[in-house]
XYZ file of C-alpha atoms in Angstrom:
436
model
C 138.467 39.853 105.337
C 135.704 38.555 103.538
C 132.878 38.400 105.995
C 134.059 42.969 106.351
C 134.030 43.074 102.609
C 130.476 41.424 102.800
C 129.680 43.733 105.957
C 130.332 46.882 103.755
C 128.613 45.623 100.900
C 125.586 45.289 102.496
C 125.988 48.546 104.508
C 126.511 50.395 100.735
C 122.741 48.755 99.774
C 121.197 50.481 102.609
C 119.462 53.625 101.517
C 120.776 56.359 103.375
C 123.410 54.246 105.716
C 125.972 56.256 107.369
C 129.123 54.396 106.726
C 131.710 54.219 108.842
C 135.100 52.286 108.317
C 138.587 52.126 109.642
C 141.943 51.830 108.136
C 142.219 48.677 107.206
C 138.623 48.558 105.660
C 138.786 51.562 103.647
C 142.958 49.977 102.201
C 140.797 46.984 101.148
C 138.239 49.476 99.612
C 140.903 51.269 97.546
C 142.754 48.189 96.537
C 139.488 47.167 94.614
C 138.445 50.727 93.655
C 141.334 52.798 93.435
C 141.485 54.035 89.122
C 145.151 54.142 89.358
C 146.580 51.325 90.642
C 143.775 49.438 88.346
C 145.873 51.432 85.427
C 149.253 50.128 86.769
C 147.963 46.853 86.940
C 146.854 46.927 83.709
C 149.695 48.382 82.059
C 152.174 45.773 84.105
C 150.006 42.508 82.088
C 150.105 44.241 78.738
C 153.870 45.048 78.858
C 154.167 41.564 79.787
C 153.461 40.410 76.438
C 156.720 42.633 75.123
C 158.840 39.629 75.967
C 156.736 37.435 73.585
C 156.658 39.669 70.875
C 160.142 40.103 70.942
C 161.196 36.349 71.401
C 158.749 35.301 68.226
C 161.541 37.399 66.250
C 164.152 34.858 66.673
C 161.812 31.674 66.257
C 160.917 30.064 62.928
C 158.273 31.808 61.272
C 156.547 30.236 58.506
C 153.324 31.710 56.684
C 151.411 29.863 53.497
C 149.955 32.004 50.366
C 147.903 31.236 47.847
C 147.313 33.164 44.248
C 145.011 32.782 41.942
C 144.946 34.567 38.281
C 142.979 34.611 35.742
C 144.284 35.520 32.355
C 142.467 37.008 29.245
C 144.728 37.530 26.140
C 143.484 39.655 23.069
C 145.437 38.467 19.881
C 144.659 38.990 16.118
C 145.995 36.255 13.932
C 147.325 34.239 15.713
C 146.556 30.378 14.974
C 146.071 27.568 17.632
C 146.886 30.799 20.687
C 144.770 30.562 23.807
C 143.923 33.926 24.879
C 141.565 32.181 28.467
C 143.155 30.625 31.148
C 143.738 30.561 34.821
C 147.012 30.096 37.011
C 147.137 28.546 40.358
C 150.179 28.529 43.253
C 149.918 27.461 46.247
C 153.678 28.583 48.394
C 154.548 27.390 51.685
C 157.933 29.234 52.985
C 159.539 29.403 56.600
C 162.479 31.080 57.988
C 164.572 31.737 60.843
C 167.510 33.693 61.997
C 170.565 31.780 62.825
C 172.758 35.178 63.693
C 171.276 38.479 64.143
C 172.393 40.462 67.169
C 169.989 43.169 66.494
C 167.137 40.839 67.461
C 168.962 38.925 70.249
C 169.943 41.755 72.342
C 165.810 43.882 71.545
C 164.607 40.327 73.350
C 166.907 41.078 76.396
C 165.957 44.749 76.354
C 162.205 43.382 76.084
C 162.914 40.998 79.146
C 164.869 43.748 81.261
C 161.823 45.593 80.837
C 159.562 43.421 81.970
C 161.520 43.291 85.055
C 161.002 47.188 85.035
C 156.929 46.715 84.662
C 157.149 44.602 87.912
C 158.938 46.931 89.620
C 156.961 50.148 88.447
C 153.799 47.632 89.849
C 155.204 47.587 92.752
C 155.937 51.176 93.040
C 152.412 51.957 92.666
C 150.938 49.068 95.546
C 153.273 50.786 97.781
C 152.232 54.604 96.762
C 148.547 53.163 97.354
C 149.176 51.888 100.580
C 150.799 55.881 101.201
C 148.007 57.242 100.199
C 145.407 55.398 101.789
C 146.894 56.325 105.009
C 147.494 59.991 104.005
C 143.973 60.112 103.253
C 142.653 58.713 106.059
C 144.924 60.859 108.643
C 144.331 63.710 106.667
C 140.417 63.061 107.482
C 141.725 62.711 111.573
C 143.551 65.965 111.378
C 141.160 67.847 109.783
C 138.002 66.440 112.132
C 140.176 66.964 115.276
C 141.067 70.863 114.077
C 137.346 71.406 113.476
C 136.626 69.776 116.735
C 139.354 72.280 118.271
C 137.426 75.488 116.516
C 134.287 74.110 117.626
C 135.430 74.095 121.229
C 136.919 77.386 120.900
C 133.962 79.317 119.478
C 132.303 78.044 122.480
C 134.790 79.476 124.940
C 135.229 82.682 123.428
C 131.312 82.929 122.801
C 130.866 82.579 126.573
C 133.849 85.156 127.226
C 131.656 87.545 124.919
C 128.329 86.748 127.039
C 130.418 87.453 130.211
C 131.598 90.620 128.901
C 128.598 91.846 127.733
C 127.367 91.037 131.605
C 130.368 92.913 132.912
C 129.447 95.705 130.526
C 125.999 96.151 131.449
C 126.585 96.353 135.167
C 129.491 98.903 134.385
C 132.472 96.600 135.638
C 134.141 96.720 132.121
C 134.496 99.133 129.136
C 132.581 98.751 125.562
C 136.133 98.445 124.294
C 136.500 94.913 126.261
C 132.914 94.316 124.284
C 134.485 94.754 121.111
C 137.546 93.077 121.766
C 135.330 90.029 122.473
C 133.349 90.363 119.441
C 136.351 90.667 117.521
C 137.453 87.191 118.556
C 134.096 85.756 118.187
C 133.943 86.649 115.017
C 137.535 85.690 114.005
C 136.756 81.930 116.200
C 133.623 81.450 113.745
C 135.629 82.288 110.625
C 138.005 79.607 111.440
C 135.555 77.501 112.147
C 133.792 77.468 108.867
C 137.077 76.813 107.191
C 137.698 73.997 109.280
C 134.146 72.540 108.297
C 135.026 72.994 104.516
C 138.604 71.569 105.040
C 137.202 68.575 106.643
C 134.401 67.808 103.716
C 137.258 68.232 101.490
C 139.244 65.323 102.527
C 136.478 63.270 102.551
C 135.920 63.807 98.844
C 139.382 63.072 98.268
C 139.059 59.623 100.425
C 135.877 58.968 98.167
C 137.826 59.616 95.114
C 140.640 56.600 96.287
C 137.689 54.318 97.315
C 134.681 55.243 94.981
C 132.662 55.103 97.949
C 131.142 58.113 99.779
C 132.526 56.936 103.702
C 130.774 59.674 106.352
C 132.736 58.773 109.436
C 136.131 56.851 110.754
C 137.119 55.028 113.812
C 139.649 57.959 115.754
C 143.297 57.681 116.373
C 143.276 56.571 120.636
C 145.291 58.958 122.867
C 147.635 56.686 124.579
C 149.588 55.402 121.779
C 153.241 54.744 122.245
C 155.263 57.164 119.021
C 159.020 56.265 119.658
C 162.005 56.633 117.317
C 162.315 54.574 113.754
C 163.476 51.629 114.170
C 166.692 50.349 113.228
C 167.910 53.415 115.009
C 170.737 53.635 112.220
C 169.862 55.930 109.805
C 172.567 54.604 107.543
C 170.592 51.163 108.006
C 167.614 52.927 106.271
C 169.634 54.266 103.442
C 170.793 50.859 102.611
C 167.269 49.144 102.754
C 166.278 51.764 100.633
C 169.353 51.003 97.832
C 168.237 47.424 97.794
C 164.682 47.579 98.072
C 163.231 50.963 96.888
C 161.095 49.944 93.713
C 161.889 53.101 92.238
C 165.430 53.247 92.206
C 165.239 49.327 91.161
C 163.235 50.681 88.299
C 165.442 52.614 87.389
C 168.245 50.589 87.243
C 166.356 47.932 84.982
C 165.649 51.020 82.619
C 169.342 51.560 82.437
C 169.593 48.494 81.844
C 166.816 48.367 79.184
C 168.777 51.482 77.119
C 172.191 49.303 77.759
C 170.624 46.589 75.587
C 169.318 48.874 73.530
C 172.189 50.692 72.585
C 173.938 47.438 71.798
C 170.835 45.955 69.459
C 171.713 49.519 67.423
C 175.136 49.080 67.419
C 174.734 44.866 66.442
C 172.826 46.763 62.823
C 176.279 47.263 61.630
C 177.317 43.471 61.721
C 176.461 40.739 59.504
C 172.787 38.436 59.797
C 172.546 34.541 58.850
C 169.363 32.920 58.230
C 167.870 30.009 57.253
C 165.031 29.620 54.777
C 163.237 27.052 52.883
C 160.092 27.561 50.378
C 157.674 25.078 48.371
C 155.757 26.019 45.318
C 152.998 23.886 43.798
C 151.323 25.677 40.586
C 150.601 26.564 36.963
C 153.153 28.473 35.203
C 152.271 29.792 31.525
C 154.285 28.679 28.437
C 154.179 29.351 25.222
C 150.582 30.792 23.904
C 149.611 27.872 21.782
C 150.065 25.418 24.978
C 147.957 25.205 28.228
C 149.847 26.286 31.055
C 151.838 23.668 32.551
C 152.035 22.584 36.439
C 155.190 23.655 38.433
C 156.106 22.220 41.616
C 159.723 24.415 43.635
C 161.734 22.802 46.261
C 163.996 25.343 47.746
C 166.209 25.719 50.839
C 169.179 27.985 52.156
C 170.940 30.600 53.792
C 170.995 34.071 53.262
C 173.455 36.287 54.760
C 173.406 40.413 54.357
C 176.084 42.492 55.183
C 174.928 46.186 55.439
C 177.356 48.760 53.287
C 175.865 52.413 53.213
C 172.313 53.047 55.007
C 173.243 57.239 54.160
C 174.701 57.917 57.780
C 171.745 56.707 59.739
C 173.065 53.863 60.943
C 175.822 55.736 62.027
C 173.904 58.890 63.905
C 171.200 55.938 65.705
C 174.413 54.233 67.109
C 175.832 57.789 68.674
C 171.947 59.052 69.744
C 171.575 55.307 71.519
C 174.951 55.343 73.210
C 174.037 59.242 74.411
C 170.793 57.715 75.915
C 172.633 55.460 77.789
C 174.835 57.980 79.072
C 171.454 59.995 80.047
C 170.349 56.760 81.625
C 173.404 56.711 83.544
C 173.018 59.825 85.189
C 169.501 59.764 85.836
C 170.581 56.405 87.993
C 172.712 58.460 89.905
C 170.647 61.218 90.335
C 167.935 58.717 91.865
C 170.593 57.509 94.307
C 171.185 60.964 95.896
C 167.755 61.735 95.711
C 166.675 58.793 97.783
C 169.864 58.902 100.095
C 168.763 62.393 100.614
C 164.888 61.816 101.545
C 165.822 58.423 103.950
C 167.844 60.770 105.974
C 165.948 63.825 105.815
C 162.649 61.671 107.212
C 164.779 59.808 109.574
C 165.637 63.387 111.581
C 161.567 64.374 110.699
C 160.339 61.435 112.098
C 162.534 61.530 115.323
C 162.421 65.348 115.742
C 158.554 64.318 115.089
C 158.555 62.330 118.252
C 160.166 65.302 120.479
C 157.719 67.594 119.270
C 154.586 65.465 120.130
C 156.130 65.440 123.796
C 156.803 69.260 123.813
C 152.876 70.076 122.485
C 151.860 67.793 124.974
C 153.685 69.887 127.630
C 152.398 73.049 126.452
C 149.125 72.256 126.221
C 148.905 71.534 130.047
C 151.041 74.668 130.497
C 148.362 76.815 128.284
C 145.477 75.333 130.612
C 147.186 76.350 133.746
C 148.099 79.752 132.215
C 144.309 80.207 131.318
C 142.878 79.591 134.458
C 145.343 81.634 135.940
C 144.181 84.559 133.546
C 140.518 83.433 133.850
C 140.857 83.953 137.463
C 142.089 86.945 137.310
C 139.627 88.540 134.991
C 137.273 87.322 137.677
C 139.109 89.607 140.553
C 140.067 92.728 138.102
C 143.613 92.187 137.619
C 143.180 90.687 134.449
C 141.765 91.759 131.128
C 139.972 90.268 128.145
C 142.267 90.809 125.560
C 144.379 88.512 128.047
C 141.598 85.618 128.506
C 141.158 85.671 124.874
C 144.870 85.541 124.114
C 145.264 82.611 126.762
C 142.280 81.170 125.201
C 144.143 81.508 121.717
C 147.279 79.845 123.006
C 145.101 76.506 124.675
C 143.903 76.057 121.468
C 146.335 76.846 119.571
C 148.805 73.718 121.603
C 145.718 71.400 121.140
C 145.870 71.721 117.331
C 149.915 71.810 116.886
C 149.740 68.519 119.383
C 147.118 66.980 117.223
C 149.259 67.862 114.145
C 152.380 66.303 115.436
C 151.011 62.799 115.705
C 149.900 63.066 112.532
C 152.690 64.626 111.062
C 155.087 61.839 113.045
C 152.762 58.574 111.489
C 152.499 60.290 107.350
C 156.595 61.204 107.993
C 157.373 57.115 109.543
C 155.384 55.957 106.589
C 157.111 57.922 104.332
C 160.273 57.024 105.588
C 159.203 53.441 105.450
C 158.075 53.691 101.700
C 161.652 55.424 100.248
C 163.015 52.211 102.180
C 161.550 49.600 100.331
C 159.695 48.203 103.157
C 155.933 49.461 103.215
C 153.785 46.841 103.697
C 149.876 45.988 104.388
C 151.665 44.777 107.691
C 151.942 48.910 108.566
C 148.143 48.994 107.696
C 147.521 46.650 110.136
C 149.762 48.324 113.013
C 148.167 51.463 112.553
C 144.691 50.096 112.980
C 145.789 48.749 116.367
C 146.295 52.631 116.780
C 142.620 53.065 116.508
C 139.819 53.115 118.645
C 137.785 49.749 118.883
């Protein structure tokens, strides 16, 4: 890993390198690179520090002051009165809760939430790993489509030279010419689209990477595309209850609004806690004497019962046990969802591997129907709108094959992501799907 990361390092140095990467290389490339799972990163260590903020409620705290005043007294007739004087104190005080629930249950909202973060962090190293591989097959589909309309233009550019030949020697009519035209012109259309499509996705692969990447190693032909495995789909739906990060974040969010609602409901019950304060300083006495020094030892407990906060108290406890409710719901709602998208790729992934078989059929059925028609052009029982229709449908299979494998590895990845099990290890099997 390190001597590739080194390898593409240097390649990036090189003034005008063409750089070319596979999977694998351009995953590692996006892990370092990639803006938003930096963000989720980031967020994931600062929410961290929730826990500690809340736990410091429910420790001592203790904080030291000091005051200093000077005094200036204007008196008239007054005999013996000092009217210039300063007063020190110096307070140290500490205190800590012995009984609040309030606080108690906002530190087990705070840790439930952290447990949330971790989750949501995961969430997002799985997305990446989605769309890393999105991007990159996106780049496959869209060279192998312009390679298609490249191949095409040629074949109905030659059909156009041969029917201008025909047309000249007065074996064809100038209908047949523009017929041929017609498609030529059509073919190159197509063709320029499929040249902007395919700079398109390379932009988007430079925006995951922050690298501009010019070329990637091709998917190889003979690659085995069977059904998901377990072959269960109610297996997949039950990895995905236990292991999908999203519907595990959700369920610590719940839980987050559970504790919540309890911390607002706890504001109606009693607090105990525990003080103690020392005081060192001048106090002023009578004006005729210099102030004298004071020193205050004092300790206790202080417990508040609340009475009347105007209804508020009252209308948070109904709004937080409403959220929880919400909560609720939206847990459920996530459970269908995901129940419904396991089973709905599970059928798209193994329809997915049917189809790739059927385009593979047709496209040796649209070669045999071309020559057939090419022939007979040749011998007059053909026409051109027919070799250019046959010439169409060739094409045409190539692409929807193409198009199928891709569509059956984004759909198994997919499939593998709502489950919970998306790994780097599916990075790595997919490179083995690559050329060397």
């Amino acid at each position: 890993m390190l001597f590739r990361s080194l390898t593409l390092t240097s390649a990036l140095l090189l003034p005008g390198a063409v750089m070319a990467a596979d999977l694998s290389t351009i995953y590692d490339m996006a892990a370092s690179n990639d803006p938003q799972i930096a963000a989720a990163r980031a967020t994931r260590e600062a929410d961290s520090y929730n826990v500690m903020v809340a736990r410091g409620a429910l420790l001592p705290q203790a904080q030291v002051s000091y005051t200093h005043t000077n005094v200036e007294l204007d008196l008239e007739n007054v005999p013996g009165a000092i009217t210039d004087y300063e007063l020190g104190e110096l307070e140290v005080s500490a205190a800590m809760s012995i009984f609040n629930l309030n606080k108690w249950y906002t530190y087990q909202a705070a840790r439930s939430g952290n447990s949330n973060g971790l989750f949501e962090l995961q969430m997002a190293e799985q997305q990446l790993l989605l769309r890393t591989a999105e991007a990159y097959f996106n780049i496959l589909r869209a060279e192998d489509n312009l390679s298609t309309a490249n191949a095409e233009l040629k074949a109905v550019q030659r059909s156009l030279e041969q029917t201008k030949q025909r047309y000249d020697v007065g074996l064809t009519a100038i209908t047949d010419v523009h017929q041929a035209q017609a498609a030529y012109d059509l073919s190159y259309a197509s063709l320029l689209g499929q040249r902007s499509a395919r700079q398109i996705q390379f932009e988007a692969l430079e925006q995951l990477t922050g690298q501009a990447i010019t070329e990637v190693t091709q998917l190889k032909e003979a690659v085995e595309m069977g059904d998901p495995e377990p072959a269960n789909s109610d297996d997949w739906v039950q990895s995905g209850m236990d292991k999908f990060p999203g519907l595990r974040m959700a369920d610590a969010q719940r839980e987050v609004v559970r504790l919540q609602r309890n911390a607002t409901r706890s504001q109606h019950l009693p607090t105990v806690e525990l003080f103690a304060s020392y005081r060192d300083g001048d106090q002023a006495t009578l004006i005729t004497e210099k102030p004298a020094s004071l020193s205050t030892t004092a300790y206790g407990v202080t417990v508040s019962v609340p009475l009347l906060a105007g209804g508020s108290l009252y209308a948070q406890t109904k709004q937080s046990a409403l959220n929880y409710a919400a909560a609720d719901y939206q847990m459920e709602l996530q459970r269908r969802n995901l129940k419904q998208n396991i089973r709905t790729l599970y059928l798209q992934v193994r329809n997915d591997v049917l189809n790739i078989n059927a385009r593979s059929q047709s496209i040796r059925s649209a070669r045999s129907a071309l020559d057939a028609t090419q022939t007979g052009y040749k011998v007059g029982t053909r026409n051109i709108v027919e070799v250019l229709d046959a010439q169409q449908n060739l094409y045409r299979a190539e692409r929807d094959y193409a198009n199928a494998r891709y569509d059956y590895i984004i759909n198994l990845l997919t499939l593998k992501y709502y489950a919970g099990t998306l790994n780097e290890g599916d990075i790595e099997m997919l490179n083995g799907w690559l050329k060397g």
